PDB file of C-alpha atoms in Angstrom:
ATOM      1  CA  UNK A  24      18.064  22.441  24.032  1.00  0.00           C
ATOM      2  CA  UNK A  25      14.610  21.330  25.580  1.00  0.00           C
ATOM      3  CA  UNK A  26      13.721  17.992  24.813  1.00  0.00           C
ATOM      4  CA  UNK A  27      11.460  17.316  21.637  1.00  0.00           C
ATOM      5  CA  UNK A  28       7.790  16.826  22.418  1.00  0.00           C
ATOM      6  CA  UNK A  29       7.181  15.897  18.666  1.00  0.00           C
ATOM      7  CA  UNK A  30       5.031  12.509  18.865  1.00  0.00           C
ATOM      8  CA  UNK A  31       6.695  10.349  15.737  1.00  0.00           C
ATOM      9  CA  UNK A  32       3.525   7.639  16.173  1.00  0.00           C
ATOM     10  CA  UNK A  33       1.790   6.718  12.772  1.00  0.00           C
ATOM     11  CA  UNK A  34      -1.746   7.618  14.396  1.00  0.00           C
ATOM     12  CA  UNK A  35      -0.339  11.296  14.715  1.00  0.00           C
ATOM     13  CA  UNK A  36       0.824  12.030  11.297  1.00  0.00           C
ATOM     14  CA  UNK A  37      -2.579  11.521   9.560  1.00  0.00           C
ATOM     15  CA  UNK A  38      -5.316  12.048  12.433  1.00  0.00           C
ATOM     16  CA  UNK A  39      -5.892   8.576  12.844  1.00  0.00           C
ATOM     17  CA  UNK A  40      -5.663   6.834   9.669  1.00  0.00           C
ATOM     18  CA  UNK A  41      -3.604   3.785   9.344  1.00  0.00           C
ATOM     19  CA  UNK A  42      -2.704   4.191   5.343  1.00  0.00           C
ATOM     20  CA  UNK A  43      -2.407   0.838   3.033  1.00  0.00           C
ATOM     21  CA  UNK A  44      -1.539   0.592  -0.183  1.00  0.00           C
ATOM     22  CA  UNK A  45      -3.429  -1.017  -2.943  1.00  0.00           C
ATOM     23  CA  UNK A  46      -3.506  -2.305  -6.318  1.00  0.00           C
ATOM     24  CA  UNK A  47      -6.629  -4.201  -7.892  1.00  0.00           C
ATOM     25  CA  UNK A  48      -6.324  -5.682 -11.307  1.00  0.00           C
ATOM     26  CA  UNK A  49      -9.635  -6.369 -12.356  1.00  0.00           C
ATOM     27  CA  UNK A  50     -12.114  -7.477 -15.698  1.00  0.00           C
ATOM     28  CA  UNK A  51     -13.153  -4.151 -16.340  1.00  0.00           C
ATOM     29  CA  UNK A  52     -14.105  -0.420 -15.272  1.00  0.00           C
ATOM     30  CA  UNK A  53     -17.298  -1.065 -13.663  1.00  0.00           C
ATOM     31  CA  UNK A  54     -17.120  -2.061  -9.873  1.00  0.00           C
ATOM     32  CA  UNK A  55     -20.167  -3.447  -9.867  1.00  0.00           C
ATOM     33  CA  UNK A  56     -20.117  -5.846 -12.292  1.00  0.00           C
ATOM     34  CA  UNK A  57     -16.413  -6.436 -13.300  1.00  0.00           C
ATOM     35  CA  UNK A  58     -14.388  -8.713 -11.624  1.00  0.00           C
ATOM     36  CA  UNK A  59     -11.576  -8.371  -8.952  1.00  0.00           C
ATOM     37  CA  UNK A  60      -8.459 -10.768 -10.700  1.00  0.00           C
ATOM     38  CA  UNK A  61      -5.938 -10.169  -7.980  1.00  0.00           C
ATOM     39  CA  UNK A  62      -5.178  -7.826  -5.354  1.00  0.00           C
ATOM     40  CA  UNK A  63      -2.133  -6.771  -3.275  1.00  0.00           C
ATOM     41  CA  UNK A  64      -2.570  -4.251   0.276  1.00  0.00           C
ATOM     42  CA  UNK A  65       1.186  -3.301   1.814  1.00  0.00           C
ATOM     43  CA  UNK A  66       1.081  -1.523   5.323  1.00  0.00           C
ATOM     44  CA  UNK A  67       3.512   0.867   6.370  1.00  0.00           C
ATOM     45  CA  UNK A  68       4.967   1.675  10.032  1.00  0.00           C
ATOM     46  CA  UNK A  69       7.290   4.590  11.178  1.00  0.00           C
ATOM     47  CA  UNK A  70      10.233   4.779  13.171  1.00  0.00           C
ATOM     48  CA  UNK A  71      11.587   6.142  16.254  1.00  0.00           C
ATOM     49  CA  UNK A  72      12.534   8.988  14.192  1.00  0.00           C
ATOM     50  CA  UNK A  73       9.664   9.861  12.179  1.00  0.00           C
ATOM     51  CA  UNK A  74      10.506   8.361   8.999  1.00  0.00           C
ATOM     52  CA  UNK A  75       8.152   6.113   6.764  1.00  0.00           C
ATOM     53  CA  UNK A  76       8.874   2.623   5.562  1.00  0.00           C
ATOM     54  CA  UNK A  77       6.973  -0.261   3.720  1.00  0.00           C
ATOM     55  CA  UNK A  78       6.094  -2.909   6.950  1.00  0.00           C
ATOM     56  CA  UNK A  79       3.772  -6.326   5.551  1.00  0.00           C
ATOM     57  CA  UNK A  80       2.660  -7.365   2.405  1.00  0.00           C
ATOM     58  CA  UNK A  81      -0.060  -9.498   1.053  1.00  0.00           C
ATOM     59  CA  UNK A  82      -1.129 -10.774  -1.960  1.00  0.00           C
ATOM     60  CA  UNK A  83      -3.816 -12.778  -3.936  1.00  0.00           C
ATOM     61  CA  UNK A  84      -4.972 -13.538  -7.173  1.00  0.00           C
ATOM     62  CA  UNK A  85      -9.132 -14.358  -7.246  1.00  0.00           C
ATOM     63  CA  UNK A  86     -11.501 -15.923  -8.703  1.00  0.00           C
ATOM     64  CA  UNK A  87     -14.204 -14.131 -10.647  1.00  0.00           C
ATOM     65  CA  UNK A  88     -17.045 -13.794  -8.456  1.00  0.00           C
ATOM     66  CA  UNK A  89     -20.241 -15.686 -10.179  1.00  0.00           C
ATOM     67  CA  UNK A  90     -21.670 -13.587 -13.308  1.00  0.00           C
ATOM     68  CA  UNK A  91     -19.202 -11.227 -13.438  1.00  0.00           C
ATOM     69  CA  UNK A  92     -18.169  -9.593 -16.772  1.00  0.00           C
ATOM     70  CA  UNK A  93     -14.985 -10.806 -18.119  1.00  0.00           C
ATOM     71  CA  UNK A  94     -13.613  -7.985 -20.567  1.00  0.00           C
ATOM     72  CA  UNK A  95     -11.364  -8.866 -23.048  1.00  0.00           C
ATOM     73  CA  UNK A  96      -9.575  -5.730 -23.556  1.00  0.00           C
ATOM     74  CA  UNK A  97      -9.059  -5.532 -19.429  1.00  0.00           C
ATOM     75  CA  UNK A  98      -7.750  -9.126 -19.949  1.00  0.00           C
ATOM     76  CA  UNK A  99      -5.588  -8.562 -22.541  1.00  0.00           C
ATOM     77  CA  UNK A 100      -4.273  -5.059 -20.745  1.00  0.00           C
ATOM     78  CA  UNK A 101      -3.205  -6.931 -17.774  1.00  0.00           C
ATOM     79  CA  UNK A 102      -2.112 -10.605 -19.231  1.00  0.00           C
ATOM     80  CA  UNK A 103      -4.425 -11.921 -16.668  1.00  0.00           C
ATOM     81  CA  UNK A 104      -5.985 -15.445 -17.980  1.00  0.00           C
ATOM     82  CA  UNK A 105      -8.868 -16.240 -14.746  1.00  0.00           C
ATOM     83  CA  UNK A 106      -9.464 -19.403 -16.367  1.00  0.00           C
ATOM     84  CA  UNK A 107      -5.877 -20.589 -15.581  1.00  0.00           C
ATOM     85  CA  UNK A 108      -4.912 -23.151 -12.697  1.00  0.00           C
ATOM     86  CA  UNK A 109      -1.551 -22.119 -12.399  1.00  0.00           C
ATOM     87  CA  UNK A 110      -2.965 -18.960 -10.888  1.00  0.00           C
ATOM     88  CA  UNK A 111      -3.875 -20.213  -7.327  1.00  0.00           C
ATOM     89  CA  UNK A 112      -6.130 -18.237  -7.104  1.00  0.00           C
ATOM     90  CA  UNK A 113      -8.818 -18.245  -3.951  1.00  0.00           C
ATOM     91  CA  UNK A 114     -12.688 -16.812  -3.780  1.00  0.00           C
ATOM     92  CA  UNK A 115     -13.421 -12.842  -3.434  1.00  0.00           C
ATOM     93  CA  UNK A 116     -14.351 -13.142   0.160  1.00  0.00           C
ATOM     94  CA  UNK A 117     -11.169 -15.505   1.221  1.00  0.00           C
ATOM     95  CA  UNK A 118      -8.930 -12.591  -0.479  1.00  0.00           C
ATOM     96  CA  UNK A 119     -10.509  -9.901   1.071  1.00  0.00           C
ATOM     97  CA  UNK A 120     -11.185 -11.219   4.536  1.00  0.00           C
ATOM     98  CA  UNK A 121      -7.655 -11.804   5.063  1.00  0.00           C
ATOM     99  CA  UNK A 122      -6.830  -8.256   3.860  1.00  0.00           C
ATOM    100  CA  UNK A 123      -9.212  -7.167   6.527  1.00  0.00           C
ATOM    101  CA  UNK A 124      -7.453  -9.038   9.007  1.00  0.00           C
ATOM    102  CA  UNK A 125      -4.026  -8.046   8.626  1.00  0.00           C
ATOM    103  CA  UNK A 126      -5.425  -4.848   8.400  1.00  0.00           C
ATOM    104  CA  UNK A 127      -7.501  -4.973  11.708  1.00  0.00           C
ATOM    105  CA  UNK A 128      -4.461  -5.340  13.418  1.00  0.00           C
ATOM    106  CA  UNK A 129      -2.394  -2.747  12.220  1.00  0.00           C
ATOM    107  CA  UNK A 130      -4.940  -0.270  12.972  1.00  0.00           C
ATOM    108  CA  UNK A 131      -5.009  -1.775  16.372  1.00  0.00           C
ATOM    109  CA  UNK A 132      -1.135  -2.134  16.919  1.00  0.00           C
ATOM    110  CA  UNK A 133      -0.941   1.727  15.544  1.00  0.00           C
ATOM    111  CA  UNK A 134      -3.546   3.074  17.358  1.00  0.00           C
ATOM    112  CA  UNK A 135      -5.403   4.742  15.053  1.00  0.00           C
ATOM    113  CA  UNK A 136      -9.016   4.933  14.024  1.00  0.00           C
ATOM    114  CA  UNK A 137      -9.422   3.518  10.689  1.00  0.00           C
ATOM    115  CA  UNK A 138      -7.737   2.305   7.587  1.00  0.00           C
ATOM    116  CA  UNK A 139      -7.304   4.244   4.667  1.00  0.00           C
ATOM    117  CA  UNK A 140      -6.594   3.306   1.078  1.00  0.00           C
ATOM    118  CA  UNK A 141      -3.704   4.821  -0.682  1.00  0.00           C
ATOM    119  CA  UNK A 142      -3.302   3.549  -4.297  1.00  0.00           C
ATOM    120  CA  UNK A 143      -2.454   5.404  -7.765  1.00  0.00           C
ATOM    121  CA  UNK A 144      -5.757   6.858  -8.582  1.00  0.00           C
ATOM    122  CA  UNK A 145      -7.306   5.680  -6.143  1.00  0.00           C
ATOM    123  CA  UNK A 146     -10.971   6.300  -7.127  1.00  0.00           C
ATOM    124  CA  UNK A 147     -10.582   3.247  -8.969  1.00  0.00           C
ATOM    125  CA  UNK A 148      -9.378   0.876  -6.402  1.00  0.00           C
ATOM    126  CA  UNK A 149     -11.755   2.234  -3.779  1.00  0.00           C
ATOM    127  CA  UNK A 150     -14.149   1.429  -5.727  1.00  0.00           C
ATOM    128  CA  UNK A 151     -13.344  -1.868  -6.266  1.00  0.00           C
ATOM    129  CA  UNK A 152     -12.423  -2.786  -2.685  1.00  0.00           C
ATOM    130  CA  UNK A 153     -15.773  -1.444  -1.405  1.00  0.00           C
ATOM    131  CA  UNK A 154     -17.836  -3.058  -4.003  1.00  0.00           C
ATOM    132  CA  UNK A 155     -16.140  -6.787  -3.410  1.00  0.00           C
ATOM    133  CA  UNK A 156     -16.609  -6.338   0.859  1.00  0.00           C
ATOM    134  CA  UNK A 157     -20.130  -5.564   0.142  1.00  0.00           C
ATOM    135  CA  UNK A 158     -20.707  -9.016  -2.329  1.00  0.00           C
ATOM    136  CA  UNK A 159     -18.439 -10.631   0.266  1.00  0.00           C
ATOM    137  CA  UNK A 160     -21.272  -8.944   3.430  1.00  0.00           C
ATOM    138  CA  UNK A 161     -18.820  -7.742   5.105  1.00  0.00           C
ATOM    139  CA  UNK A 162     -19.715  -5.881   8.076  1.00  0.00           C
ATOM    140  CA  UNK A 163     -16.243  -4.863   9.340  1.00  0.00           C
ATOM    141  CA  UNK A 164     -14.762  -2.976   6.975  1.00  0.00           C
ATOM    142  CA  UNK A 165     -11.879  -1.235   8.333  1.00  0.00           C
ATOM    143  CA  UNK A 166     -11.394   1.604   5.485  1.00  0.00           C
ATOM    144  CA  UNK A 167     -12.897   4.558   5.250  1.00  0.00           C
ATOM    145  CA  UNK A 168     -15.732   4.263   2.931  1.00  0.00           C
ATOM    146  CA  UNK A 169     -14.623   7.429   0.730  1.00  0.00           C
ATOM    147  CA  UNK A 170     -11.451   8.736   2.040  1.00  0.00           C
ATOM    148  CA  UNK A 171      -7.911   7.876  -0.133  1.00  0.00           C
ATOM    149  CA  UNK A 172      -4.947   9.061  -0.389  1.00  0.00           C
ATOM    150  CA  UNK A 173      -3.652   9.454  -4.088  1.00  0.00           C
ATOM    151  CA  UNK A 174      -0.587   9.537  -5.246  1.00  0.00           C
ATOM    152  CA  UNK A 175      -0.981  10.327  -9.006  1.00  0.00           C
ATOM    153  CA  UNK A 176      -2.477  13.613  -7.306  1.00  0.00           C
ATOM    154  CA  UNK A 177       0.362  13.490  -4.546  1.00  0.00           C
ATOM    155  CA  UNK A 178       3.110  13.088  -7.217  1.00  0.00           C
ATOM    156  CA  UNK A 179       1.815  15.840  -9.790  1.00  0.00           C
ATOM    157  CA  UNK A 180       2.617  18.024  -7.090  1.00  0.00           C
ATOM    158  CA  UNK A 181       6.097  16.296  -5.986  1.00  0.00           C
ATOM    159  CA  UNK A 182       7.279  15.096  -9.038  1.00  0.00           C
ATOM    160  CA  UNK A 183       5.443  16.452 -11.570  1.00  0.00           C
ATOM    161  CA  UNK A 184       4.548  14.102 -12.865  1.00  0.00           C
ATOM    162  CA  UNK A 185       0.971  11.185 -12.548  1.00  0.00           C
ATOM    163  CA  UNK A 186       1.935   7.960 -14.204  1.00  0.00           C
ATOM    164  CA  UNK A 187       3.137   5.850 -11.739  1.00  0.00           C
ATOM    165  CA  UNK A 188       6.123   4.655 -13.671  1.00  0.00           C
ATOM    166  CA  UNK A 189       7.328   8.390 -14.254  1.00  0.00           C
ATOM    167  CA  UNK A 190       6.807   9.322 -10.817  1.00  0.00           C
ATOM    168  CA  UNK A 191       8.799   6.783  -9.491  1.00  0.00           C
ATOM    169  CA  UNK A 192      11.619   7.222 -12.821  1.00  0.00           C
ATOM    170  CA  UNK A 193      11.647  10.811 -11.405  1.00  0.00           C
ATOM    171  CA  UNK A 194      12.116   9.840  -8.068  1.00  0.00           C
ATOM    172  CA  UNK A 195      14.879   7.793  -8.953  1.00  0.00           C
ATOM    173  CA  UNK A 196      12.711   4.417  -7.810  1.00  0.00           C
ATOM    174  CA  UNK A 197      13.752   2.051 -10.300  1.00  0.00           C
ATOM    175  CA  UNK A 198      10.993   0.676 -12.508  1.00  0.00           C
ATOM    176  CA  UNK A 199      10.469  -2.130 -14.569  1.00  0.00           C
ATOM    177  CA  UNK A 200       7.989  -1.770 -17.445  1.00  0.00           C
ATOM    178  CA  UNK A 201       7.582  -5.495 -17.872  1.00  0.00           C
ATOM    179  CA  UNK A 202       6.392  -6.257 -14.187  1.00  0.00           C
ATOM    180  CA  UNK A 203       3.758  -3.356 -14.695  1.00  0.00           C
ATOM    181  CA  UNK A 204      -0.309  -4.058 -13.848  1.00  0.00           C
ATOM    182  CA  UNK A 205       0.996  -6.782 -11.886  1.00  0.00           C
ATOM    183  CA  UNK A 206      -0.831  -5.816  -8.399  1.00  0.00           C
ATOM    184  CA  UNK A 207       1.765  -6.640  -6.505  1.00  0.00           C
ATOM    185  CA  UNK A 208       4.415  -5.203  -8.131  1.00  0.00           C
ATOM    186  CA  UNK A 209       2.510  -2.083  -8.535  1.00  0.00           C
ATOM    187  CA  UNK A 210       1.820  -2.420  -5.250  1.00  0.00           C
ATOM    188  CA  UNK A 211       5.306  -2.448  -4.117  1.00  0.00           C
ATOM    189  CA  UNK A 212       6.187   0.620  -6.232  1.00  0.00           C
ATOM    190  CA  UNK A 213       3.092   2.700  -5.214  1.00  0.00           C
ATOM    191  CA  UNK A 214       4.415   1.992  -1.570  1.00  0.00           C
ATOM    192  CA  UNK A 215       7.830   3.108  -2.198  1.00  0.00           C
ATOM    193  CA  UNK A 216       6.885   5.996  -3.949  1.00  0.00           C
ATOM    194  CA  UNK A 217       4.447   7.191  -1.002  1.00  0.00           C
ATOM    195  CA  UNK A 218       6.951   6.793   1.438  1.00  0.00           C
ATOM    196  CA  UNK A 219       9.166   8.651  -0.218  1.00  0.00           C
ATOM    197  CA  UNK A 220       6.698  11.282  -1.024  1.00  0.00           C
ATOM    198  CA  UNK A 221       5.692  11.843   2.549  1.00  0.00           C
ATOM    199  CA  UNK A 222       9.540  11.284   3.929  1.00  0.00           C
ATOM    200  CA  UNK A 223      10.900  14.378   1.542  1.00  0.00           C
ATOM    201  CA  UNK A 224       8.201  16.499   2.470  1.00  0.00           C
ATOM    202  CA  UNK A 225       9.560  15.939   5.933  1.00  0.00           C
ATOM    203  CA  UNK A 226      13.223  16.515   5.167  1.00  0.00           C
ATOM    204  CA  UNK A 227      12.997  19.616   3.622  1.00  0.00           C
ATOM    205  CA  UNK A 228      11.425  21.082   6.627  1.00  0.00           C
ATOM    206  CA  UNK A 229       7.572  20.484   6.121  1.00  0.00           C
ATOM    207  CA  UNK A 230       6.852  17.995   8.902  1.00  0.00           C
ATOM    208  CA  UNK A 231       6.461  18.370  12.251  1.00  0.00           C
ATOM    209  CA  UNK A 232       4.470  21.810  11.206  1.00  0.00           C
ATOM    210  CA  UNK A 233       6.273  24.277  12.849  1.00  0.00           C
ATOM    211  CA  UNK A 234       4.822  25.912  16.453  1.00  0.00           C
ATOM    212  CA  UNK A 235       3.716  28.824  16.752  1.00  0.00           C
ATOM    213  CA  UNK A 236       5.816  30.907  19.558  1.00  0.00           C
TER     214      UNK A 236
END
């Protein structure tokens, strides 16, 4: 048989973009003037054989950024208490900066074009990641500024199924309730789920797109 001329790169499968996951807990619904709480962004690589797996991780909890709303429904939603010390947590830009980096130089490493976000419903943390680099000023922000890749949407037409913790139930990802809206664990779970998403699609025949003879 000839020899496969099927490039298996990252930068192939989605025209350039490098996807990361993310999860932002945050004070509130409004990007502008609700506060991001804490934050998680996993990358992802590919292997020799075309396969997707989870690759670094990073993680932060922040500081309310000065006159931001503190909700106390979000608060009580997501158990987060900003006022706490235990937290550790650093300043908007510090958290997001270092995002950037890491980042930076998977985009580089990959060869691709730009970064884009990949989070369940994604609208949301788009939104919040875009408004925080702008207080932060920014200028190099890697992800496309309104590009994501969704996987509520992507699993309603896998699975079935939107919520995050059904999707991945479905999928036979084990989930645990009691770690939910933590950003990182949610993070971790979006990131498995994705993978898996884009892997089945691929062993059932749907990636590389067949060629035309």
């Amino acid at each position: 048989m000839p020899e496969s001329t099927v490039s298996n790169k990252l930068c192939d499968r989605f025209r350039g973009f490098y996807p990361v996951v993310i999860d932002i807990e945050t004070s509130g619904f409004n990007s502008q003037t609700n506060a991001v709480l804490e934050i998680a962004a996993i990358t992802v690589k590919m292997n020799y054989d075309g396969w997707l797996a989870i690759d670094n991780k990073i993680h932060f909890h922040v500081n309310p950024f000065e006159g931001a709303i503190l909700e106390p429904s979000a608060l009580a939603f997501n158990g987060i208490d900003p006022t706490n010390p235990l937290r550790g947590a650093v300043t908007e830009l510090n958290a997001i900066d270092e995002i950037f980096k890491m980042v930076r130089k998977g985009i580089k490493d990959n060869d691709c074009n730009r970064a884009v976000i990949v989070a369940h419903n994604a609208h949301f943390d788009h939104g919040f990641l875009m408004a925080a680099a702008e207080r932060c000023k920014i200028k190099r922000n890697p992800f496309h500024p309104f590009a994501t890749f969704d996987t509520a949407s992507l699993a309603g037409l896998v699975y079935g199924q939107t919520v995050l913790a059904r999707a991945c139930e479905t999928a036979k990802i084990p989930f645990d309730h009691k770690e939910a809206h933590s950003a990182l664990y949610d993070t971790e779970k979006t990131a498995v789920l994705f993978c898996e998403m884009i892997n089945r699609f691929k062993s059932l025949g749907g990636w590389p797109l067949a060629q035309e003879q």
